[in-house]
Amino acid sequence: MPVSGAVTVDLREITCADLAGGPLHDVLIHHLESDDFFDVENHPEAVFAFEHAEVCAEAPGCQNLKLHGTLTLRGESHPLTIAAAAGFTPEGKAALQASLPLDRTEWGVLYGSGRYFRRLAGHLVNDVIELQLRILTVGPVMK
């Protein structure tokens, strides 16, 4: 089992499946890429680097791993612990799945935050965002 590693997210590849093919898809994506949100022009990648992996359960399909590391987003780095489900496919490929709920304001993404702005009405944006992480190795690895 790896004790350290990193996941890099190319923020230039953001898509929205809910709005795919609709007229608002590109409007949303351009806004997320702007400095209101991820400031992709200046910070095209987000990186989660973990320094320590902790096995926390052995039941198949459950969150059995905690990754302790640092998330760098918009040039700001903060500690983050991620609970993940990790294991092997029947073909011997390593697989990991995790959900990363995080408070975007900790990384300087303040647009539409009710904590920082008043009278937002319909322009209020939830401070907590969730990233879905799914990793599957290309080929089999040693178990």
XYZ file of C-alpha atoms in Angstrom, residues 31-83:
53
model
C -17.759 31.323 -14.409
C -16.161 28.423 -12.491
C -12.926 28.999 -14.429
C -12.955 32.742 -13.606
C -11.275 34.366 -10.622
C -14.674 34.319 -8.859
C -14.094 30.599 -8.319
C -11.036 28.572 -9.355
C -9.007 31.254 -11.216
C -7.942 28.631 -13.748
C -5.827 31.037 -15.807
C -3.452 31.531 -12.863
C -4.009 28.179 -11.118
C -4.833 25.519 -13.751
C -4.383 22.581 -11.365
C -5.466 21.514 -7.922
C -3.255 19.005 -6.110
C -3.987 16.718 -3.183
C -0.656 15.400 -1.880
C -0.920 12.812 0.851
C 1.910 11.955 3.183
C 0.274 9.225 5.227
C -2.284 6.502 4.504
C -4.109 4.844 7.388
C -6.088 1.604 7.092
C -9.234 2.026 9.157
C -11.545 -0.898 8.233
C -11.462 -4.137 6.288
C -15.080 -4.616 5.123
C -15.379 -4.714 1.308
C -17.018 -1.637 -0.198
C -16.721 0.550 2.891
C -14.440 3.496 3.488
C -11.375 1.565 4.568
C -8.620 4.114 4.123
C -7.827 7.612 5.363
C -5.417 9.742 3.386
C -3.797 12.564 5.362
C -2.339 15.338 3.267
C -2.575 18.819 1.840
C -4.925 20.236 -0.787
C -3.536 23.072 -2.892
C -6.207 25.074 -4.702
C -5.880 28.621 -6.080
C -2.315 28.692 -4.780
C -3.390 28.096 -1.169
C -2.538 24.905 0.702
C -4.436 23.526 3.690
C -4.367 20.165 5.479
C -7.089 17.724 4.509
C -7.975 14.170 5.502
C -9.941 12.100 3.002
C -11.869 8.928 3.807
